[in-house]
PDB file of C-alpha atoms and ligand atoms in Angstrom:
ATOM      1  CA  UNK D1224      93.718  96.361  67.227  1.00  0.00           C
ATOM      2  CA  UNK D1225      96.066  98.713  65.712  1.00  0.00           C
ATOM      3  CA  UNK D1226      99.892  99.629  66.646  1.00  0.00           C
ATOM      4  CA  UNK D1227      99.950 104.063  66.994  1.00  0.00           C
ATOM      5  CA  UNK D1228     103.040 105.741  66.448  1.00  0.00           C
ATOM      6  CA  UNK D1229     104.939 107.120  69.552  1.00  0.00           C
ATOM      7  CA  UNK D1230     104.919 110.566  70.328  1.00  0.00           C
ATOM      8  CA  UNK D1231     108.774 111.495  70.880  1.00  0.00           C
ATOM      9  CA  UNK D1232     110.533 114.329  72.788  1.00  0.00           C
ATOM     10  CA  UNK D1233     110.466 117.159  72.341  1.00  0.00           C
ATOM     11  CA  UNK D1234     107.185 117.255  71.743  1.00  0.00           C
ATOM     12  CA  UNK D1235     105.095 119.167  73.690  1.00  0.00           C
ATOM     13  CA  UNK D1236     102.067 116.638  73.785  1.00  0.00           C
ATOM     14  CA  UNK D1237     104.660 114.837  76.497  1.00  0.00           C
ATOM     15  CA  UNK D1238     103.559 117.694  78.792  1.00  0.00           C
ATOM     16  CA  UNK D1239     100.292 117.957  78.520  1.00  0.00           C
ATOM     17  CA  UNK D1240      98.163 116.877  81.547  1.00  0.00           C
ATOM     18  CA  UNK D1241      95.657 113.918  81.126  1.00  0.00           C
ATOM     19  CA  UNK D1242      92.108 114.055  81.956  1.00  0.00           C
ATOM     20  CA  UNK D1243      90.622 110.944  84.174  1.00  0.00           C
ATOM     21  CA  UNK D1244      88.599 108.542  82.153  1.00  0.00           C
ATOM     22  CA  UNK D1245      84.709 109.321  82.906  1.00  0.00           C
ATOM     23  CA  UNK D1246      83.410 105.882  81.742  1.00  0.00           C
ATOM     24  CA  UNK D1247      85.177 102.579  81.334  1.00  0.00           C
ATOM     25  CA  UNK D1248      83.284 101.818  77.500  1.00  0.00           C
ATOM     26  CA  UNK D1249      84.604  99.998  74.810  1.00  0.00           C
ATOM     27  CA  UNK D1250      86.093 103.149  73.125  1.00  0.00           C
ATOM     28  CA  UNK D1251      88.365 102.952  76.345  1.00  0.00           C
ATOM     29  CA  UNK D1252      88.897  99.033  76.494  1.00  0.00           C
ATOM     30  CA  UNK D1253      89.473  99.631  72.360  1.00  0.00           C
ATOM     31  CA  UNK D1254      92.112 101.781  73.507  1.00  0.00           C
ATOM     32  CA  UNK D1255      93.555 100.042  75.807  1.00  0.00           C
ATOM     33  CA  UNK D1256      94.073  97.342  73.387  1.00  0.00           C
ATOM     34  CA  UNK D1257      96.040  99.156  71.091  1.00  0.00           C
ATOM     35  CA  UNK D1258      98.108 100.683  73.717  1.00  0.00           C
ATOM     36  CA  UNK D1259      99.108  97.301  75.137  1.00  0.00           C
ATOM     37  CA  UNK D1260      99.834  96.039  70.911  1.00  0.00           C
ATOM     38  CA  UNK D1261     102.109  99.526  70.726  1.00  0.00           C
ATOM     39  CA  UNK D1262     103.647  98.854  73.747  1.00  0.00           C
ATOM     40  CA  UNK D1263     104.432  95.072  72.890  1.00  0.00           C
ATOM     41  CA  UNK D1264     105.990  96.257  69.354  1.00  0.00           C
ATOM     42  CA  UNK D1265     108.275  98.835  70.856  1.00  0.00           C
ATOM     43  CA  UNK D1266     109.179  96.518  72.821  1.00  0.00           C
ATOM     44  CA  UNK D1267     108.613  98.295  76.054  1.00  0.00           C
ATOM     45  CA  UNK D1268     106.914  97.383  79.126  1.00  0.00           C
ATOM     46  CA  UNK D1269     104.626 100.323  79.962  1.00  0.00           C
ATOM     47  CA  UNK D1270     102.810 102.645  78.160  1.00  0.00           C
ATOM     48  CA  UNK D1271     100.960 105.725  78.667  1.00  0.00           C
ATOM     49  CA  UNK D1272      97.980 107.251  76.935  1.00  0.00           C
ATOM     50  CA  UNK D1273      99.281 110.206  76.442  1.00  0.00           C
ATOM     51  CA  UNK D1274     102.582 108.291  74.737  1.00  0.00           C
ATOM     52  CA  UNK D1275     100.309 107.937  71.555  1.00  0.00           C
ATOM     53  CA  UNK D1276      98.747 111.371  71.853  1.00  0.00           C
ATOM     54  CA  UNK D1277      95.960 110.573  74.039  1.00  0.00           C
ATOM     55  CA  UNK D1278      95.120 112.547  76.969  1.00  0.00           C
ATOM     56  CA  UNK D1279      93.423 110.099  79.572  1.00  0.00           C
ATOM     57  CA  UNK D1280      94.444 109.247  82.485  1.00  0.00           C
ATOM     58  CA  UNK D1281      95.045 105.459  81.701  1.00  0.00           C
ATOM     59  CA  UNK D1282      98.292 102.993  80.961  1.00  0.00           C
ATOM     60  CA  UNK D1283      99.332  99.843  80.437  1.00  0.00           C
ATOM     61  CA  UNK D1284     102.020  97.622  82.172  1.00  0.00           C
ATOM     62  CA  UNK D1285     103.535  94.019  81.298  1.00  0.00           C
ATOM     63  CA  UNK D1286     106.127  92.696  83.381  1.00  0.00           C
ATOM     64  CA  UNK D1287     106.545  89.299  82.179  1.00  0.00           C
ATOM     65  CA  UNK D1288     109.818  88.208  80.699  1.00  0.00           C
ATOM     66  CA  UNK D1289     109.920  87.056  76.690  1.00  0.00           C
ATOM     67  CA  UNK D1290     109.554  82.833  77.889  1.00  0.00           C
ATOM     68  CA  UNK D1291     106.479  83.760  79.756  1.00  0.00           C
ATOM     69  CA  UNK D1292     102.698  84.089  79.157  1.00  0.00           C
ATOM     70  CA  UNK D1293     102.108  87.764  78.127  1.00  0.00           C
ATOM     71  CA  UNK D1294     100.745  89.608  81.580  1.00  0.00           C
ATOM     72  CA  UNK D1295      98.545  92.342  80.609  1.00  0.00           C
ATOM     73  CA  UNK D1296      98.133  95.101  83.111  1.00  0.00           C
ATOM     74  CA  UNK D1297      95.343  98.036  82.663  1.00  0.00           C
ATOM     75  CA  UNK D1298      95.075 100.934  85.433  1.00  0.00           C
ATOM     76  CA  UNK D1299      92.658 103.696  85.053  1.00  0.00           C
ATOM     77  CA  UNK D1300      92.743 107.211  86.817  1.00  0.00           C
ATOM     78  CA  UNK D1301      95.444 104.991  89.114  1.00  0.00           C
ATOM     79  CA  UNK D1302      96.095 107.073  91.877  1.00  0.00           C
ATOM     80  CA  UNK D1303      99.258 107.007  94.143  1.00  0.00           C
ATOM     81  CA  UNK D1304      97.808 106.315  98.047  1.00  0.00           C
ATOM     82  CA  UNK D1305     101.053 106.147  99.578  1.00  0.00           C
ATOM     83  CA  UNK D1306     104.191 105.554  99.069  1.00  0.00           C
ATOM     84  CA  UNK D1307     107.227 103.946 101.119  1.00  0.00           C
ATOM     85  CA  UNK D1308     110.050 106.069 103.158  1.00  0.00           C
ATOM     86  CA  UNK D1309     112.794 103.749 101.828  1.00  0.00           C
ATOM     87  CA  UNK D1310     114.133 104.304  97.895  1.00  0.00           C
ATOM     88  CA  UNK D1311     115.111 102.230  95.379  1.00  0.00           C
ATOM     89  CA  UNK D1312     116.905 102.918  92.338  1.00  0.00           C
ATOM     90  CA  UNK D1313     116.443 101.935  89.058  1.00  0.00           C
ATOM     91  CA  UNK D1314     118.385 102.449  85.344  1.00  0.00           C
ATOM     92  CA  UNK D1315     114.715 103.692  83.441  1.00  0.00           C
ATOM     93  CA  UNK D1316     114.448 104.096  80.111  1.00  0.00           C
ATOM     94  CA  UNK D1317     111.219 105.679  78.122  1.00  0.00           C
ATOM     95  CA  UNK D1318     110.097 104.773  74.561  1.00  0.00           C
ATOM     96  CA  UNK D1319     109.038 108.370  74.223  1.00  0.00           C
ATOM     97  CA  UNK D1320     112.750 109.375  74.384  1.00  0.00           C
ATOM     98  CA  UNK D1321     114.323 105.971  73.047  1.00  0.00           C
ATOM     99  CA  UNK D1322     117.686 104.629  73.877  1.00  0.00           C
ATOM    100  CA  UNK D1323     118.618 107.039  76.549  1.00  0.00           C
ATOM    101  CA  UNK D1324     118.762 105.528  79.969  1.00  0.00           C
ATOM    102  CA  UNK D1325     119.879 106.815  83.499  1.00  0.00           C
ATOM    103  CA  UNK D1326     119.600 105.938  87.256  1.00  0.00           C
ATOM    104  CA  UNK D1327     116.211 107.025  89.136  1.00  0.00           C
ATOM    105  CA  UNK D1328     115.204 106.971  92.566  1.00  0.00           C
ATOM    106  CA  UNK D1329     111.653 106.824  94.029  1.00  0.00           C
ATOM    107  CA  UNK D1330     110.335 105.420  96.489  1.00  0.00           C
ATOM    108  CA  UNK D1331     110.578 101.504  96.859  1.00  0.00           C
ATOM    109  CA  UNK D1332     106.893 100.369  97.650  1.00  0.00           C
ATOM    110  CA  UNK D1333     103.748 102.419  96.933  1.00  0.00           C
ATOM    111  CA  UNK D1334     100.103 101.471  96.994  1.00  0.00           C
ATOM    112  CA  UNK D1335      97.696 102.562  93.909  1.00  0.00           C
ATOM    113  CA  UNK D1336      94.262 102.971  93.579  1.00  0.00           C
ATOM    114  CA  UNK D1337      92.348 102.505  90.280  1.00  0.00           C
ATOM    115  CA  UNK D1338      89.500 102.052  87.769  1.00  0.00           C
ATOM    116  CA  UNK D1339      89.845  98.346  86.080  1.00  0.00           C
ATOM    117  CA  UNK D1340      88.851  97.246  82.581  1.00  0.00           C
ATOM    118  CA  UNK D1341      85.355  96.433  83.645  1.00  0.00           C
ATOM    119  CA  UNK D1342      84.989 100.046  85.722  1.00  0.00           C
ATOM    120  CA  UNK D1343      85.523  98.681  88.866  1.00  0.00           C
ATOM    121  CA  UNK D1344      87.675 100.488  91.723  1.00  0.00           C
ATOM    122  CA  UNK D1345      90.539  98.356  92.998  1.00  0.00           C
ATOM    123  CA  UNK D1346      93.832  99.245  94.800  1.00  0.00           C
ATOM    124  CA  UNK D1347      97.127  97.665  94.391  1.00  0.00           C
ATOM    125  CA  UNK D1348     100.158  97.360  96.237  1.00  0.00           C
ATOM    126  CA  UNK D1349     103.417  97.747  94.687  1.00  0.00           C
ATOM    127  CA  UNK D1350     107.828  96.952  95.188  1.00  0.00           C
ATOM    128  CA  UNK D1351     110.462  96.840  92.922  1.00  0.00           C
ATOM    129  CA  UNK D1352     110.033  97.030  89.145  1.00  0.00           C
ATOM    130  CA  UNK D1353     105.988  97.597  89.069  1.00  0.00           C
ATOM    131  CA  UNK D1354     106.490 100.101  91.608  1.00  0.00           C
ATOM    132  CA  UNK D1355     108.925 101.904  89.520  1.00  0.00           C
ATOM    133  CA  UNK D1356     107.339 101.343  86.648  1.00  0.00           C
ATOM    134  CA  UNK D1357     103.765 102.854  87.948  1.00  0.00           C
ATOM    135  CA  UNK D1358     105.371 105.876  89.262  1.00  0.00           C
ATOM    136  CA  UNK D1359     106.963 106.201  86.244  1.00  0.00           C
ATOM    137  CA  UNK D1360     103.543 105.901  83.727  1.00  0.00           C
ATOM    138  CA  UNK D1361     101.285 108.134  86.520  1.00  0.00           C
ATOM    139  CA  UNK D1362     104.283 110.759  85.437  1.00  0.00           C
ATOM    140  CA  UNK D1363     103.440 110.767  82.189  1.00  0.00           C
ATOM    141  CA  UNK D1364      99.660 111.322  83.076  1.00  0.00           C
ATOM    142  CA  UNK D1365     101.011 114.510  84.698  1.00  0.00           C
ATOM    143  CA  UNK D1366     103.098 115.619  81.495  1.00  0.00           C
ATOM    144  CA  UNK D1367     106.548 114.157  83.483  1.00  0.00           C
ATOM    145  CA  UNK D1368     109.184 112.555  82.203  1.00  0.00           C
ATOM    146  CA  UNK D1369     112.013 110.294  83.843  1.00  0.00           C
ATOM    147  CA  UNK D1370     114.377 113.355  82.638  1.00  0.00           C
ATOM    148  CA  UNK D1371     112.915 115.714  85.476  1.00  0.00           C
ATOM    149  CA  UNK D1372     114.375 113.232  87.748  1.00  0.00           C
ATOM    150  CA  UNK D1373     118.050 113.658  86.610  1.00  0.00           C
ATOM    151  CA  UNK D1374     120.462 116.232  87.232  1.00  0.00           C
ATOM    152  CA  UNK D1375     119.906 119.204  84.838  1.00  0.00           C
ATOM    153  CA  UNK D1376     122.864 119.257  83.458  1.00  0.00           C
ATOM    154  CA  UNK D1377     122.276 115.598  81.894  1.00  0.00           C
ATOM    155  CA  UNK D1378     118.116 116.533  81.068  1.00  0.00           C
ATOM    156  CA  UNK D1379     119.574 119.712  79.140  1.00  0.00           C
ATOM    157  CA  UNK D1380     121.808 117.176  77.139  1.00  0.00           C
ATOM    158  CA  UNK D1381     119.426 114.476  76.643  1.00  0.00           C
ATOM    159  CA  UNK D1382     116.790 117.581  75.427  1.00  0.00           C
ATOM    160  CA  UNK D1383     119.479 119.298  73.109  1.00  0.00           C
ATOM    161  CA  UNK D1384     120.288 116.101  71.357  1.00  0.00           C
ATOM    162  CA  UNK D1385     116.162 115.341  70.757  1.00  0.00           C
ATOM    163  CA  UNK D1386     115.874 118.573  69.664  1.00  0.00           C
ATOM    164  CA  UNK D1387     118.536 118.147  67.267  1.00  0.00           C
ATOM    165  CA  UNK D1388     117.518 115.019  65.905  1.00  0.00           C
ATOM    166  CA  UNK D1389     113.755 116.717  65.473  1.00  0.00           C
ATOM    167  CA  UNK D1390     114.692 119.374  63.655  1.00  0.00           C
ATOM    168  CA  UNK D1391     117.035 116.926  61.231  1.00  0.00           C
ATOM    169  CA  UNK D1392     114.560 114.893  60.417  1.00  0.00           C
ATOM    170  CA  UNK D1393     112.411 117.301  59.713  1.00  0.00           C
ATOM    171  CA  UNK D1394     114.263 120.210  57.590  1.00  0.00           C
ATOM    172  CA  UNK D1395     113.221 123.603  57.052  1.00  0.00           C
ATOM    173  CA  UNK D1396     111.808 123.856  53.300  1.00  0.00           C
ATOM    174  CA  UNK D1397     114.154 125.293  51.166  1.00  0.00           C
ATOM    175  CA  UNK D1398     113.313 128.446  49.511  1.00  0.00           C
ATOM    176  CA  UNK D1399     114.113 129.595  45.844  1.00  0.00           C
TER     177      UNK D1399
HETATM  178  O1  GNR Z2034     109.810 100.222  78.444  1.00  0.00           O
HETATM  179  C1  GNR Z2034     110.057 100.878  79.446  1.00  0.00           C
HETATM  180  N1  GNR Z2034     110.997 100.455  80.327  1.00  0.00           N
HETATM  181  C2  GNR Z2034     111.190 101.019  81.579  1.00  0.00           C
HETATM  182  C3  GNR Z2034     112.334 100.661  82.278  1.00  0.00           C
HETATM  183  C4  GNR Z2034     112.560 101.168  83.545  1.00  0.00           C
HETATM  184  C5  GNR Z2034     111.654 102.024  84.114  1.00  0.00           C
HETATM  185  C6  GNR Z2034     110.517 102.406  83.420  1.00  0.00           C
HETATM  186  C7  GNR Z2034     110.284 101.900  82.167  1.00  0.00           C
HETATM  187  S1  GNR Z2034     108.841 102.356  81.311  1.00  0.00           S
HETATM  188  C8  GNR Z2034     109.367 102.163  79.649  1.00  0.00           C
HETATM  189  C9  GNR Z2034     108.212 102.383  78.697  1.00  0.00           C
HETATM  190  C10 GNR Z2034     107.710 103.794  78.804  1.00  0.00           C
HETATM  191  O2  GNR Z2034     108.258 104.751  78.309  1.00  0.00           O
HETATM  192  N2  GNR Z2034     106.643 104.002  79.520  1.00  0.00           N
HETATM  193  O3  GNR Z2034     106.172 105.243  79.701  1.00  0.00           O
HETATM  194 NI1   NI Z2035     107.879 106.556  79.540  1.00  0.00          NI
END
């Protein structure tokens, strides 16, 4: 198991489109693995493939809260079925662009459809903070962010500032 380091906006590896998994093997359940020990260390509690630079169609999800038992979730090429009429609205954050947070609203319930860790197709239904949180990870697999759900006025700010803070840490080289 190994912890990978994040990839960060504005990096345009964010908006790249994931492939789907062709075989569940143990590269993929290796994978996995790390993904859910990155996503633990953040601390976060979902993760993307394409979050350390991987472009498959697969992410990770733990819900649990600190006192609990860890709860491990793995969906594969998941699939949005349907989705609820009613909204709900939740303050999202993404390690990918960290400590920014704002207000998103998506539909309240949806239903998923995926590949498990032993290849096996299974559906799930989802409310509240999994259902958020799944729309919020397929996004990703789709080169999304939570930012593209904001006004643009606040995306343009949140981008300007990344930008920023990209191009400070890494300096042009000084010549002469
Ligand atoms: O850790 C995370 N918290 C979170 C909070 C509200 C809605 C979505 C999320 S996902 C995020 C981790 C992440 O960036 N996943 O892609
Ligand atoms: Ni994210």
């Amino acid at each position: 198991m190994s912890i990978k380091p994040l990839i960060i906006l504005p990096d345009p590896v964010l908006r790249q489109v994931s492939r789907p998994v062709e075989r569940v093997d143990d590269e993929v359940r290796k994978l996995a693995d790390d993904m859910l020990e990155t996503m633990y260390d953040a601390p976060g509690i979902g993760l993307a493939a394409i979050q350390v630079g991987v472009p498959l169609r697969m992410l990770v999800i733990d819900l649990s809260k600190e006192d609990e038992p860890k709860a491990p979730q793995l969906f594969i090429n998941p699939e949005i079925v349907s989705s609820s009429e009613a909204r709900g609205v939740y303050e999202e954050g993404c390690l990918s662009i960290p400590d920014y947070y704002a207000e998103v609203e998506r539909p309240a319930e949806v239903v998923v459809s995926y590949v498990d860790r032993e290849g096996k197709k299974r559906e799930a239904r989802a409310e509240g903070l999994l259902a958020t949180c799944l729309q919020h990870e397929i996004d990703h697999l789709d080169g999304v962010l939570f930012i593209d759900h904001i006004s643009r006025l606040k995306r343009d700010m949140v981008v300007r500032k990344f930008k920023k803070l990209a191009k400070d840490r890494q300096p042009a080289r000084m010549v002469g």
